[in-house]
């Protein structure tokens, strides 16, 4: 299935020189959204997954339905100050800035196997920070799944070599 036909590219967003890959045009098409989640489910079902973690915000729209499709739990990884319980936090670099991510301290039990799901793999900063948070809680990151990978930013190269990286589309 050609998912790229349903991705809108927005020039110079959120800043000059960025070609933003907008998944909202795929999400609003129910059949394509379902097909994308179904394809990701097929690509990751061989992994022994206990939980799926998704970084805010678009990781929620990929990770939560994927967790549902696989009958596993979902863990939100949020920006600092957004979670109501006790959290752990870590700073990270974005393609176009800096931010801080947080997880509930009780989100993951030691030894649980976690898949990280997000809309986009760019520089790898968000995913590496998510990995670090999960490991702090004793979780084992067994893979990552993305709708899109931006090959020119080499995010894959900055992630652990043993991490299985699954994508639907590459630019």
PDB file of C-alpha atoms in Angstrom:
ATOM      1  CA  UNK A   1       0.000   0.000   0.000  1.00  0.00           C
ATOM      2  CA  UNK A   2       1.342   3.439  -0.872  1.00  0.00           C
ATOM      3  CA  UNK A   3       1.015   5.383   2.367  1.00  0.00           C
ATOM      4  CA  UNK A   4       3.158   8.241   1.006  1.00  0.00           C
ATOM      5  CA  UNK A   5       0.263   9.334  -1.191  1.00  0.00           C
ATOM      6  CA  UNK A   6      -1.564  10.260   2.008  1.00  0.00           C
ATOM      7  CA  UNK A   7       1.235  12.272   3.651  1.00  0.00           C
ATOM      8  CA  UNK A   8       1.227  16.051   3.191  1.00  0.00           C
ATOM      9  CA  UNK A   9       4.626  17.769   3.062  1.00  0.00           C
ATOM     10  CA  UNK A  10       4.630  21.298   4.476  1.00  0.00           C
ATOM     11  CA  UNK A  11       7.600  23.459   3.544  1.00  0.00           C
ATOM     12  CA  UNK A  12       9.394  25.582   6.159  1.00  0.00           C
ATOM     13  CA  UNK A  13       7.461  24.276   9.167  1.00  0.00           C
ATOM     14  CA  UNK A  14       8.037  24.676  12.074  1.00  0.00           C
ATOM     15  CA  UNK A  15      11.010  26.691  10.863  1.00  0.00           C
ATOM     16  CA  UNK A  16      12.811  27.644   7.659  1.00  0.00           C
ATOM     17  CA  UNK A  17      14.360  24.687   5.833  1.00  0.00           C
ATOM     18  CA  UNK A  18      12.232  21.969   7.449  1.00  0.00           C
ATOM     19  CA  UNK A  19      10.029  19.853   5.149  1.00  0.00           C
ATOM     20  CA  UNK A  20       7.439  18.703   7.692  1.00  0.00           C
ATOM     21  CA  UNK A  21       5.816  15.326   6.994  1.00  0.00           C
ATOM     22  CA  UNK A  22       2.218  15.767   8.136  1.00  0.00           C
ATOM     23  CA  UNK A  23       0.472  12.498   9.006  1.00  0.00           C
ATOM     24  CA  UNK A  24      -2.878  14.194   9.741  1.00  0.00           C
ATOM     25  CA  UNK A  25      -3.885  13.721   6.110  1.00  0.00           C
ATOM     26  CA  UNK A  26      -3.414   9.957   6.557  1.00  0.00           C
ATOM     27  CA  UNK A  27      -5.109   9.939   9.976  1.00  0.00           C
ATOM     28  CA  UNK A  28      -8.280  11.592   8.700  1.00  0.00           C
ATOM     29  CA  UNK A  29      -8.759   8.781   6.182  1.00  0.00           C
ATOM     30  CA  UNK A  30     -10.147   5.959   8.327  1.00  0.00           C
ATOM     31  CA  UNK A  31      -9.245   3.193   5.888  1.00  0.00           C
ATOM     32  CA  UNK A  32      -5.649   4.405   5.489  1.00  0.00           C
ATOM     33  CA  UNK A  33      -5.188   4.960   9.229  1.00  0.00           C
ATOM     34  CA  UNK A  34      -6.468   1.438   9.910  1.00  0.00           C
ATOM     35  CA  UNK A  35      -4.270   0.016   7.135  1.00  0.00           C
ATOM     36  CA  UNK A  36      -1.180   1.758   8.564  1.00  0.00           C
ATOM     37  CA  UNK A  37      -1.821   0.428  12.082  1.00  0.00           C
ATOM     38  CA  UNK A  38      -2.619  -3.036  10.687  1.00  0.00           C
ATOM     39  CA  UNK A  39       0.628  -3.083   8.714  1.00  0.00           C
ATOM     40  CA  UNK A  40       2.661  -1.991  11.727  1.00  0.00           C
ATOM     41  CA  UNK A  41       0.921  -4.720  13.776  1.00  0.00           C
ATOM     42  CA  UNK A  42       1.961  -7.329  11.185  1.00  0.00           C
ATOM     43  CA  UNK A  43       5.550  -6.061  11.202  1.00  0.00           C
ATOM     44  CA  UNK A  44       5.922  -6.192  15.011  1.00  0.00           C
ATOM     45  CA  UNK A  45       3.756  -9.160  16.009  1.00  0.00           C
ATOM     46  CA  UNK A  46       6.785 -11.490  16.057  1.00  0.00           C
ATOM     47  CA  UNK A  47       8.233  -9.496  18.969  1.00  0.00           C
ATOM     48  CA  UNK A  48       7.356 -10.467  22.537  1.00  0.00           C
ATOM     49  CA  UNK A  49       5.781  -7.158  23.558  1.00  0.00           C
ATOM     50  CA  UNK A  50       4.396  -6.475  27.046  1.00  0.00           C
ATOM     51  CA  UNK A  51       3.821  -2.740  26.569  1.00  0.00           C
ATOM     52  CA  UNK A  52       3.970  -0.061  23.912  1.00  0.00           C
ATOM     53  CA  UNK A  53       5.304   3.375  24.842  1.00  0.00           C
ATOM     54  CA  UNK A  54       4.543   6.425  22.727  1.00  0.00           C
ATOM     55  CA  UNK A  55       6.105   9.872  23.055  1.00  0.00           C
ATOM     56  CA  UNK A  56       3.840  12.916  23.025  1.00  0.00           C
ATOM     57  CA  UNK A  57       1.945  13.751  20.965  1.00  0.00           C
ATOM     58  CA  UNK A  58       1.856  11.860  17.696  1.00  0.00           C
ATOM     59  CA  UNK A  59       3.316   8.767  19.351  1.00  0.00           C
ATOM     60  CA  UNK A  60      -0.082   8.500  21.047  1.00  0.00           C
ATOM     61  CA  UNK A  61      -1.941   8.232  17.720  1.00  0.00           C
ATOM     62  CA  UNK A  62       0.412   5.481  16.550  1.00  0.00           C
ATOM     63  CA  UNK A  63       1.171   3.704  19.817  1.00  0.00           C
ATOM     64  CA  UNK A  64      -2.273   3.536  21.429  1.00  0.00           C
ATOM     65  CA  UNK A  65      -4.100   1.914  18.485  1.00  0.00           C
ATOM     66  CA  UNK A  66      -1.134  -0.401  17.918  1.00  0.00           C
ATOM     67  CA  UNK A  67      -1.270  -1.460  21.579  1.00  0.00           C
ATOM     68  CA  UNK A  68      -5.007  -2.066  21.201  1.00  0.00           C
ATOM     69  CA  UNK A  69      -4.445  -4.139  18.041  1.00  0.00           C
ATOM     70  CA  UNK A  70      -1.824  -6.251  19.841  1.00  0.00           C
ATOM     71  CA  UNK A  71      -3.811  -6.530  23.085  1.00  0.00           C
ATOM     72  CA  UNK A  72      -1.030  -4.998  25.197  1.00  0.00           C
ATOM     73  CA  UNK A  73      -0.875  -1.935  27.446  1.00  0.00           C
ATOM     74  CA  UNK A  74       0.093   1.585  26.387  1.00  0.00           C
ATOM     75  CA  UNK A  75       2.437   3.935  28.274  1.00  0.00           C
ATOM     76  CA  UNK A  76       2.361   7.656  27.424  1.00  0.00           C
ATOM     77  CA  UNK A  77       5.684   9.484  27.463  1.00  0.00           C
ATOM     78  CA  UNK A  78       4.808  13.132  27.967  1.00  0.00           C
ATOM     79  CA  UNK A  79       6.405  16.522  28.067  1.00  0.00           C
ATOM     80  CA  UNK A  80       7.495  17.680  31.508  1.00  0.00           C
ATOM     81  CA  UNK A  81       4.698  18.770  33.852  1.00  0.00           C
ATOM     82  CA  UNK A  82       1.899  16.929  32.013  1.00  0.00           C
ATOM     83  CA  UNK A  83       1.664  13.705  34.043  1.00  0.00           C
ATOM     84  CA  UNK A  84      -0.219  13.772  37.365  1.00  0.00           C
ATOM     85  CA  UNK A  85       1.776  11.121  39.252  1.00  0.00           C
ATOM     86  CA  UNK A  86       5.383  10.840  40.367  1.00  0.00           C
ATOM     87  CA  UNK A  87       7.676  10.944  37.312  1.00  0.00           C
ATOM     88  CA  UNK A  88      11.187  10.525  36.018  1.00  0.00           C
ATOM     89  CA  UNK A  89      12.417  13.024  33.407  1.00  0.00           C
ATOM     90  CA  UNK A  90      15.152  13.474  30.810  1.00  0.00           C
ATOM     91  CA  UNK A  91      16.227  16.307  28.472  1.00  0.00           C
ATOM     92  CA  UNK A  92      16.611  15.707  24.742  1.00  0.00           C
ATOM     93  CA  UNK A  93      17.311  17.459  21.436  1.00  0.00           C
ATOM     94  CA  UNK A  94      14.744  17.729  18.658  1.00  0.00           C
ATOM     95  CA  UNK A  95      15.386  18.224  14.962  1.00  0.00           C
ATOM     96  CA  UNK A  96      14.634  21.921  15.594  1.00  0.00           C
ATOM     97  CA  UNK A  97      15.084  22.557  19.335  1.00  0.00           C
ATOM     98  CA  UNK A  98      15.221  21.059  22.857  1.00  0.00           C
ATOM     99  CA  UNK A  99      12.622  19.594  25.207  1.00  0.00           C
ATOM    100  CA  UNK A 100      12.111  17.349  28.252  1.00  0.00           C
ATOM    101  CA  UNK A 101      10.234  14.037  28.434  1.00  0.00           C
ATOM    102  CA  UNK A 102       8.658  12.358  31.457  1.00  0.00           C
ATOM    103  CA  UNK A 103       7.159   8.997  32.422  1.00  0.00           C
ATOM    104  CA  UNK A 104       5.335   7.837  35.522  1.00  0.00           C
ATOM    105  CA  UNK A 105       7.713   6.044  37.893  1.00  0.00           C
ATOM    106  CA  UNK A 106       5.297   3.108  38.077  1.00  0.00           C
ATOM    107  CA  UNK A 107       4.685   2.827  34.309  1.00  0.00           C
ATOM    108  CA  UNK A 108       6.925  -0.179  33.732  1.00  0.00           C
ATOM    109  CA  UNK A 109       7.894  -3.151  35.862  1.00  0.00           C
ATOM    110  CA  UNK A 110      11.483  -4.420  35.750  1.00  0.00           C
ATOM    111  CA  UNK A 111      11.937  -6.888  32.900  1.00  0.00           C
ATOM    112  CA  UNK A 112       8.882  -5.855  30.889  1.00  0.00           C
ATOM    113  CA  UNK A 113       9.497  -5.806  27.138  1.00  0.00           C
ATOM    114  CA  UNK A 114       8.606  -2.477  25.535  1.00  0.00           C
ATOM    115  CA  UNK A 115       8.112  -1.385  21.939  1.00  0.00           C
ATOM    116  CA  UNK A 116       8.362   2.368  21.307  1.00  0.00           C
ATOM    117  CA  UNK A 117       5.941   3.674  18.666  1.00  0.00           C
ATOM    118  CA  UNK A 118       5.943   7.136  17.112  1.00  0.00           C
ATOM    119  CA  UNK A 119       4.969   8.830  13.887  1.00  0.00           C
ATOM    120  CA  UNK A 120       8.480   9.783  12.796  1.00  0.00           C
ATOM    121  CA  UNK A 121      12.129   8.847  13.237  1.00  0.00           C
ATOM    122  CA  UNK A 122      14.222  11.936  12.512  1.00  0.00           C
ATOM    123  CA  UNK A 123      17.399  12.576  14.550  1.00  0.00           C
ATOM    124  CA  UNK A 124      16.668   9.799  17.048  1.00  0.00           C
ATOM    125  CA  UNK A 125      16.697  12.167  20.042  1.00  0.00           C
ATOM    126  CA  UNK A 126      13.128  11.527  21.160  1.00  0.00           C
ATOM    127  CA  UNK A 127      13.480   7.775  20.826  1.00  0.00           C
ATOM    128  CA  UNK A 128      16.874   7.602  22.573  1.00  0.00           C
ATOM    129  CA  UNK A 129      15.466   9.633  25.461  1.00  0.00           C
ATOM    130  CA  UNK A 130      12.436   7.315  25.590  1.00  0.00           C
ATOM    131  CA  UNK A 131      14.800   4.321  25.677  1.00  0.00           C
ATOM    132  CA  UNK A 132      16.748   5.919  28.531  1.00  0.00           C
ATOM    133  CA  UNK A 133      13.566   6.517  30.562  1.00  0.00           C
ATOM    134  CA  UNK A 134      12.325   2.952  30.006  1.00  0.00           C
ATOM    135  CA  UNK A 135      15.704   1.512  31.030  1.00  0.00           C
ATOM    136  CA  UNK A 136      15.733   3.659  34.185  1.00  0.00           C
ATOM    137  CA  UNK A 137      12.571   1.828  35.235  1.00  0.00           C
ATOM    138  CA  UNK A 138      14.070  -1.583  34.421  1.00  0.00           C
ATOM    139  CA  UNK A 139      12.199  -2.109  31.162  1.00  0.00           C
ATOM    140  CA  UNK A 140      13.756  -3.734  28.110  1.00  0.00           C
ATOM    141  CA  UNK A 141      13.253  -1.902  24.807  1.00  0.00           C
ATOM    142  CA  UNK A 142      12.909  -4.600  22.159  1.00  0.00           C
ATOM    143  CA  UNK A 143      12.019  -2.487  19.143  1.00  0.00           C
ATOM    144  CA  UNK A 144      10.591   0.687  17.693  1.00  0.00           C
ATOM    145  CA  UNK A 145       7.905   1.282  15.087  1.00  0.00           C
ATOM    146  CA  UNK A 146       7.351   4.411  13.011  1.00  0.00           C
ATOM    147  CA  UNK A 147       5.097   5.514  10.202  1.00  0.00           C
ATOM    148  CA  UNK A 148       7.925   7.594   8.687  1.00  0.00           C
ATOM    149  CA  UNK A 149      11.731   7.605   8.755  1.00  0.00           C
ATOM    150  CA  UNK A 150      13.724  10.607   7.511  1.00  0.00           C
ATOM    151  CA  UNK A 151      16.821   8.880   6.154  1.00  0.00           C
ATOM    152  CA  UNK A 152      18.913  12.040   5.672  1.00  0.00           C
ATOM    153  CA  UNK A 153      18.929  12.766   9.430  1.00  0.00           C
ATOM    154  CA  UNK A 154      20.494   9.364  10.281  1.00  0.00           C
ATOM    155  CA  UNK A 155      18.398   8.826  13.403  1.00  0.00           C
ATOM    156  CA  UNK A 156      18.680   5.056  13.012  1.00  0.00           C
ATOM    157  CA  UNK A 157      22.476   5.300  13.354  1.00  0.00           C
ATOM    158  CA  UNK A 158      22.161   7.028  16.737  1.00  0.00           C
ATOM    159  CA  UNK A 159      20.038   4.258  18.260  1.00  0.00           C
ATOM    160  CA  UNK A 160      21.318   0.994  19.763  1.00  0.00           C
ATOM    161  CA  UNK A 161      22.355  -1.400  16.982  1.00  0.00           C
ATOM    162  CA  UNK A 162      20.407  -4.288  18.536  1.00  0.00           C
ATOM    163  CA  UNK A 163      17.149  -2.313  18.444  1.00  0.00           C
ATOM    164  CA  UNK A 164      14.762  -3.552  15.767  1.00  0.00           C
ATOM    165  CA  UNK A 165      13.538  -0.491  13.821  1.00  0.00           C
ATOM    166  CA  UNK A 166      10.376  -0.861  11.759  1.00  0.00           C
ATOM    167  CA  UNK A 167       9.037   1.825   9.424  1.00  0.00           C
ATOM    168  CA  UNK A 168       6.217   2.076   6.899  1.00  0.00           C
ATOM    169  CA  UNK A 169       7.715   4.878   4.804  1.00  0.00           C
ATOM    170  CA  UNK A 170      11.163   6.331   4.236  1.00  0.00           C
ATOM    171  CA  UNK A 171      12.016   9.780   2.890  1.00  0.00           C
TER     172      UNK A 171
END
